JSON list of C-alpha atoms in Angstrom, two decimals:
[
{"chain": "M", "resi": 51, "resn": "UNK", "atom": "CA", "xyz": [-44.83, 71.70, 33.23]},
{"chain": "M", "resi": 52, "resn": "UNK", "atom": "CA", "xyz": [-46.84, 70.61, 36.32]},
{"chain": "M", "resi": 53, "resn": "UNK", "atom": "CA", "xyz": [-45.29, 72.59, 39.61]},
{"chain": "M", "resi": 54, "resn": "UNK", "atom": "CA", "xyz": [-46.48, 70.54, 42.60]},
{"chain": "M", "resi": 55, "resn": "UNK", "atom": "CA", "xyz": [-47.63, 73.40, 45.17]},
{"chain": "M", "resi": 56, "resn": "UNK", "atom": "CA", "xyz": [-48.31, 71.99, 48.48]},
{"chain": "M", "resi": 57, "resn": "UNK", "atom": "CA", "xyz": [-46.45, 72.81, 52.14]},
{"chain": "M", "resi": 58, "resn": "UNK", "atom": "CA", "xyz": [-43.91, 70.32, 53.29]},
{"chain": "M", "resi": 59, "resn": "UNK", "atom": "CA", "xyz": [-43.11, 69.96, 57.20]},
{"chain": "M", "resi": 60, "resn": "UNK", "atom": "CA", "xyz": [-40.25, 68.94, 59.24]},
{"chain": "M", "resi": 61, "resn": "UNK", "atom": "CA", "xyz": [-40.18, 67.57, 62.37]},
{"chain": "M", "resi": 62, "resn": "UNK", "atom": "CA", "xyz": [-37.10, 66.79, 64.46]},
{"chain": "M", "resi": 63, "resn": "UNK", "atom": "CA", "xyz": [-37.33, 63.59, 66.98]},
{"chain": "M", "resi": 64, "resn": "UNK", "atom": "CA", "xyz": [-34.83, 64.05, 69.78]},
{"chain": "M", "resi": 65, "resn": "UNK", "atom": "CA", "xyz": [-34.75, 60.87, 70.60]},
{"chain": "M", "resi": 66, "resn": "UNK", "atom": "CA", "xyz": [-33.86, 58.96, 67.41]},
{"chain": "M", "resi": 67, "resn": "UNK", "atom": "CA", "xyz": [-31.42, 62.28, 66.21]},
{"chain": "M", "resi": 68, "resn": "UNK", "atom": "CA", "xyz": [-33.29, 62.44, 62.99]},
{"chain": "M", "resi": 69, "resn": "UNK", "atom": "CA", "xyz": [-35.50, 65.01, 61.04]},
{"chain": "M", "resi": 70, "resn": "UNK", "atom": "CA", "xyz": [-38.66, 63.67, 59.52]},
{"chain": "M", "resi": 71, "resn": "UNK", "atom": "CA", "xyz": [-39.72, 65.37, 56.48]},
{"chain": "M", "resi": 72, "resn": "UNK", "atom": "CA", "xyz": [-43.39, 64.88, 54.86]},
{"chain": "M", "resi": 73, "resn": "UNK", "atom": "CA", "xyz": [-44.94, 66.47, 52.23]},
{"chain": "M", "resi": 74, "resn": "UNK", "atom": "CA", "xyz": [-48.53, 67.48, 51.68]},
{"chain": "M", "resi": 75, "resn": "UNK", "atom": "CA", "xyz": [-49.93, 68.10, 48.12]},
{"chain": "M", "resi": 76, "resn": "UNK", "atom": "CA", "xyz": [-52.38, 71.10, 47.77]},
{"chain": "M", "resi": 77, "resn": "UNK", "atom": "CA", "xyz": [-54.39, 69.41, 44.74]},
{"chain": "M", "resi": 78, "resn": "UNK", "atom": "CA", "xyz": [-55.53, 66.33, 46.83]},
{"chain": "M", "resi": 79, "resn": "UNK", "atom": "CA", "xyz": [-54.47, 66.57, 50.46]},
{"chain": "M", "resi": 80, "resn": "UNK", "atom": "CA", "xyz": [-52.99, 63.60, 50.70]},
{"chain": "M", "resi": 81, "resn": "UNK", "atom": "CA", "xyz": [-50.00, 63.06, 52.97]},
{"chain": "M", "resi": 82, "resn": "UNK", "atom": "CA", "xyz": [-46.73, 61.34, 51.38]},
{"chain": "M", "resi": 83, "resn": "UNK", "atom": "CA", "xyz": [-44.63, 59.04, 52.65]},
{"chain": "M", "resi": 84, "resn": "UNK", "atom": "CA", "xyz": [-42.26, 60.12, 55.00]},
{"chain": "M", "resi": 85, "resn": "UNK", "atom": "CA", "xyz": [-38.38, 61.31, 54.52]},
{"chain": "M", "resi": 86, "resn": "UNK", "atom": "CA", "xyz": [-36.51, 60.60, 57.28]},
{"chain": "M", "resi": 87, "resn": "UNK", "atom": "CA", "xyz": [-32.58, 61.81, 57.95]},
{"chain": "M", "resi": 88, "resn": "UNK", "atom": "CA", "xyz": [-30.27, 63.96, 59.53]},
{"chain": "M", "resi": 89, "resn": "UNK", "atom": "CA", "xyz": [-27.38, 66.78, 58.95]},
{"chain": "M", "resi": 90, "resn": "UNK", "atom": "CA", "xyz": [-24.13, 66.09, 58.96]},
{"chain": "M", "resi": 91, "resn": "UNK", "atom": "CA", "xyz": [-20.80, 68.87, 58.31]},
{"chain": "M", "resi": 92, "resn": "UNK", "atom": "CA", "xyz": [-23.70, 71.01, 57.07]},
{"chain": "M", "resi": 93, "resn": "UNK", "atom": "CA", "xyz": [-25.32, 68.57, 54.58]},
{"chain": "M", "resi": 94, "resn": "UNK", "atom": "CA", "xyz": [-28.63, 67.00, 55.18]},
{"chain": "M", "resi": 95, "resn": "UNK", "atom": "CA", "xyz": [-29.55, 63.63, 53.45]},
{"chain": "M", "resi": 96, "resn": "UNK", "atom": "CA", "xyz": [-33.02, 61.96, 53.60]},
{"chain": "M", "resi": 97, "resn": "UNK", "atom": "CA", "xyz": [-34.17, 58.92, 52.54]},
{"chain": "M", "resi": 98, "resn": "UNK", "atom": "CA", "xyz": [-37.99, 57.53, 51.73]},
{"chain": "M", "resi": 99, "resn": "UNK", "atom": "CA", "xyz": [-39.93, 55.19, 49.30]},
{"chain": "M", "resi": 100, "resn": "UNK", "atom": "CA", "xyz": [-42.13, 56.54, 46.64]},
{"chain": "M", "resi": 101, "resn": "UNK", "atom": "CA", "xyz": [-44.08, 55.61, 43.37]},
{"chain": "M", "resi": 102, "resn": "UNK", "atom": "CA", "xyz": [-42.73, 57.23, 39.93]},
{"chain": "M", "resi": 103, "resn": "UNK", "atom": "CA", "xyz": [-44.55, 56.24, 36.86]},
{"chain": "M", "resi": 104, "resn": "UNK", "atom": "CA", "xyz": [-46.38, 53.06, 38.57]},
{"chain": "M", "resi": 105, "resn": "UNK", "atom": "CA", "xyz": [-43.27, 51.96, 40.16]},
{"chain": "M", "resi": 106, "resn": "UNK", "atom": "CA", "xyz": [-41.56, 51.43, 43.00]},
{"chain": "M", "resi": 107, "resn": "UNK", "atom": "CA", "xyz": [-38.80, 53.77, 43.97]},
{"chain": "M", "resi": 108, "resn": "UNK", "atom": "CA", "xyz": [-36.48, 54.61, 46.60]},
{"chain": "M", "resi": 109, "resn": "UNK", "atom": "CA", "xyz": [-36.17, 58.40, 47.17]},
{"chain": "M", "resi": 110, "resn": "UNK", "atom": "CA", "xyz": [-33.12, 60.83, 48.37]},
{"chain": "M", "resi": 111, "resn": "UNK", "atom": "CA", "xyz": [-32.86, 64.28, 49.25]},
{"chain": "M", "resi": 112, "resn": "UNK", "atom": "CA", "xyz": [-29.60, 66.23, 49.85]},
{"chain": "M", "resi": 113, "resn": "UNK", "atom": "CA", "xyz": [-29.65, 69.77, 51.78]},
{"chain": "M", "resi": 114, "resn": "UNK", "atom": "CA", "xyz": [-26.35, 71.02, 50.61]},
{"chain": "M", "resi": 115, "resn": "UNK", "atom": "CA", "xyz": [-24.81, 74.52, 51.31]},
{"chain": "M", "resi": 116, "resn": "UNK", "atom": "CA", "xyz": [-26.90, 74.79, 54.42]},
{"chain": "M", "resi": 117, "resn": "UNK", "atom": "CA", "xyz": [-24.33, 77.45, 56.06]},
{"chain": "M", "resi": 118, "resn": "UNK", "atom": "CA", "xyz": [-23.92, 79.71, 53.05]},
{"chain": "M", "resi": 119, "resn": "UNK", "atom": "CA", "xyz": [-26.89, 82.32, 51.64]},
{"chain": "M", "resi": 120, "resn": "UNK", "atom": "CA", "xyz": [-27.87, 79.78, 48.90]},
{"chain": "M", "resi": 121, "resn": "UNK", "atom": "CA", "xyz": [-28.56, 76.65, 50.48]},
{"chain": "M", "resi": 122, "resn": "UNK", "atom": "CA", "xyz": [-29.12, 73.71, 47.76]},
{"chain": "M", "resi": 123, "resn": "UNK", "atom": "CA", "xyz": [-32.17, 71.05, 47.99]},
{"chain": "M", "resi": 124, "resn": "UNK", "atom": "CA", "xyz": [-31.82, 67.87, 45.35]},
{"chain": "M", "resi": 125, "resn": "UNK", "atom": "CA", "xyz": [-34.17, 65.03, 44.69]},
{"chain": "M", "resi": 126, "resn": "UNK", "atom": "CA", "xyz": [-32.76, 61.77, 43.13]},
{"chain": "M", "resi": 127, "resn": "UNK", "atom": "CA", "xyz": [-34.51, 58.22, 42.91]},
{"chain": "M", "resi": 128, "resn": "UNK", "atom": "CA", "xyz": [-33.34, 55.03, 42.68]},
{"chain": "M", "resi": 129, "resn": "UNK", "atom": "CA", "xyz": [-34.79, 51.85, 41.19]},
{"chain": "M", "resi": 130, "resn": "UNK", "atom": "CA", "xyz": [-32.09, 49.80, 41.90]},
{"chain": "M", "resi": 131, "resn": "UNK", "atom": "CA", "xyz": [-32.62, 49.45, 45.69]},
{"chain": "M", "resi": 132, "resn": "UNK", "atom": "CA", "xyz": [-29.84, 52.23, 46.02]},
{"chain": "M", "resi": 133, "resn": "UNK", "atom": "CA", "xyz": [-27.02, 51.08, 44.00]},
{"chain": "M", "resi": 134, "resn": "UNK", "atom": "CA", "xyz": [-27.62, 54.15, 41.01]},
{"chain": "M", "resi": 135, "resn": "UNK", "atom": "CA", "xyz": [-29.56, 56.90, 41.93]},
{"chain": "M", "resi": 136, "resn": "UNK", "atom": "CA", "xyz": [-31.14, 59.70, 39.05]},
{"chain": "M", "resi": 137, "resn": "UNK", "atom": "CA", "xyz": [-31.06, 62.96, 40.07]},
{"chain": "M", "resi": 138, "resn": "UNK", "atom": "CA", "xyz": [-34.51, 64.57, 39.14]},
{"chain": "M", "resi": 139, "resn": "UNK", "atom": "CA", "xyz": [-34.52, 67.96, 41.04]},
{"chain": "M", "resi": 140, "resn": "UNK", "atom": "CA", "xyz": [-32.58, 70.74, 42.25]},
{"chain": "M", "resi": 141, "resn": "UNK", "atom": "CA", "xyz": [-33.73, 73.90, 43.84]},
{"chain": "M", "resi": 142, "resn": "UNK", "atom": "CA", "xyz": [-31.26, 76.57, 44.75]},
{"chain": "M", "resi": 143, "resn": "UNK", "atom": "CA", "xyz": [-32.61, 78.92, 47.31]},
{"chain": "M", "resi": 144, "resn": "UNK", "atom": "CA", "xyz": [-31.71, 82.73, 48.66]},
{"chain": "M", "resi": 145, "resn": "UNK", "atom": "CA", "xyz": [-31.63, 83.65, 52.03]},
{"chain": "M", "resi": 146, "resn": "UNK", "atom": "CA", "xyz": [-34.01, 86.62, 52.52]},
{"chain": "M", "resi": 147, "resn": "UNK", "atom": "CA", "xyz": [-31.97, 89.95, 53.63]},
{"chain": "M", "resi": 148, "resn": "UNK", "atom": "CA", "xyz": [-31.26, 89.60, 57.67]},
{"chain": "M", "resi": 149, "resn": "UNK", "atom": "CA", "xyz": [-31.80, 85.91, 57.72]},
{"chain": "M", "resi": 150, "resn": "UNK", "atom": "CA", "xyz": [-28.78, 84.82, 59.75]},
{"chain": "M", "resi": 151, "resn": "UNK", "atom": "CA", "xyz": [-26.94, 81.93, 58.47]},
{"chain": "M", "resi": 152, "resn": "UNK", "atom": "CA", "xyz": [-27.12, 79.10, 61.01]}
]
């Protein structure tokens, strides 16, 4: 398949309380649309607007697990203006030895 490689950043507004997550593709540079959210009990959910497939979707990421070794990143869109969401992509991730669990 195609694996998107590219460098996402997050950047956390005081102010509003909220995270703001973008992602920037290595093949054309271009800057997506941002995700904004926040964490909650340990669980981080962002929402954005994208395109899939020519259309017009709403986006949603979950951080889950954020206080254990594996934390858990899922991407799910919706085309219903939220009502049903399709989960597309998950990515489990490993600590690296002597990262401290925040």
């Amino acid at each position: 398949g195609d694996v998107p490689i590219g460098m996402s950043m997050h950047v956390y507004n005081r102010n509003t309380q909220r995270w703001v997550s973008t992602w920037v593709g290595a093949r054309d540079g271009a800057m997506q649309a941002p995700m904004v959210g926040s964490f909650t009990c340990g669980t981080g959910t962002f929402h954005g607007a994208d395109e899939h497939e020519g259309q017009a979707v709403q986006v949603r990421y979950i951080w889950s697990r954020t206080a254990t070794p594996n934390p858990r990143w899922e991407q799910a869109y919706s085309r219903d203006g939220g009502k049903n969401w399709e989960t597309n992509w998950v990515m489990d991730y490993r600590r690296a030895p002597g990262e401290p669990v925040v």
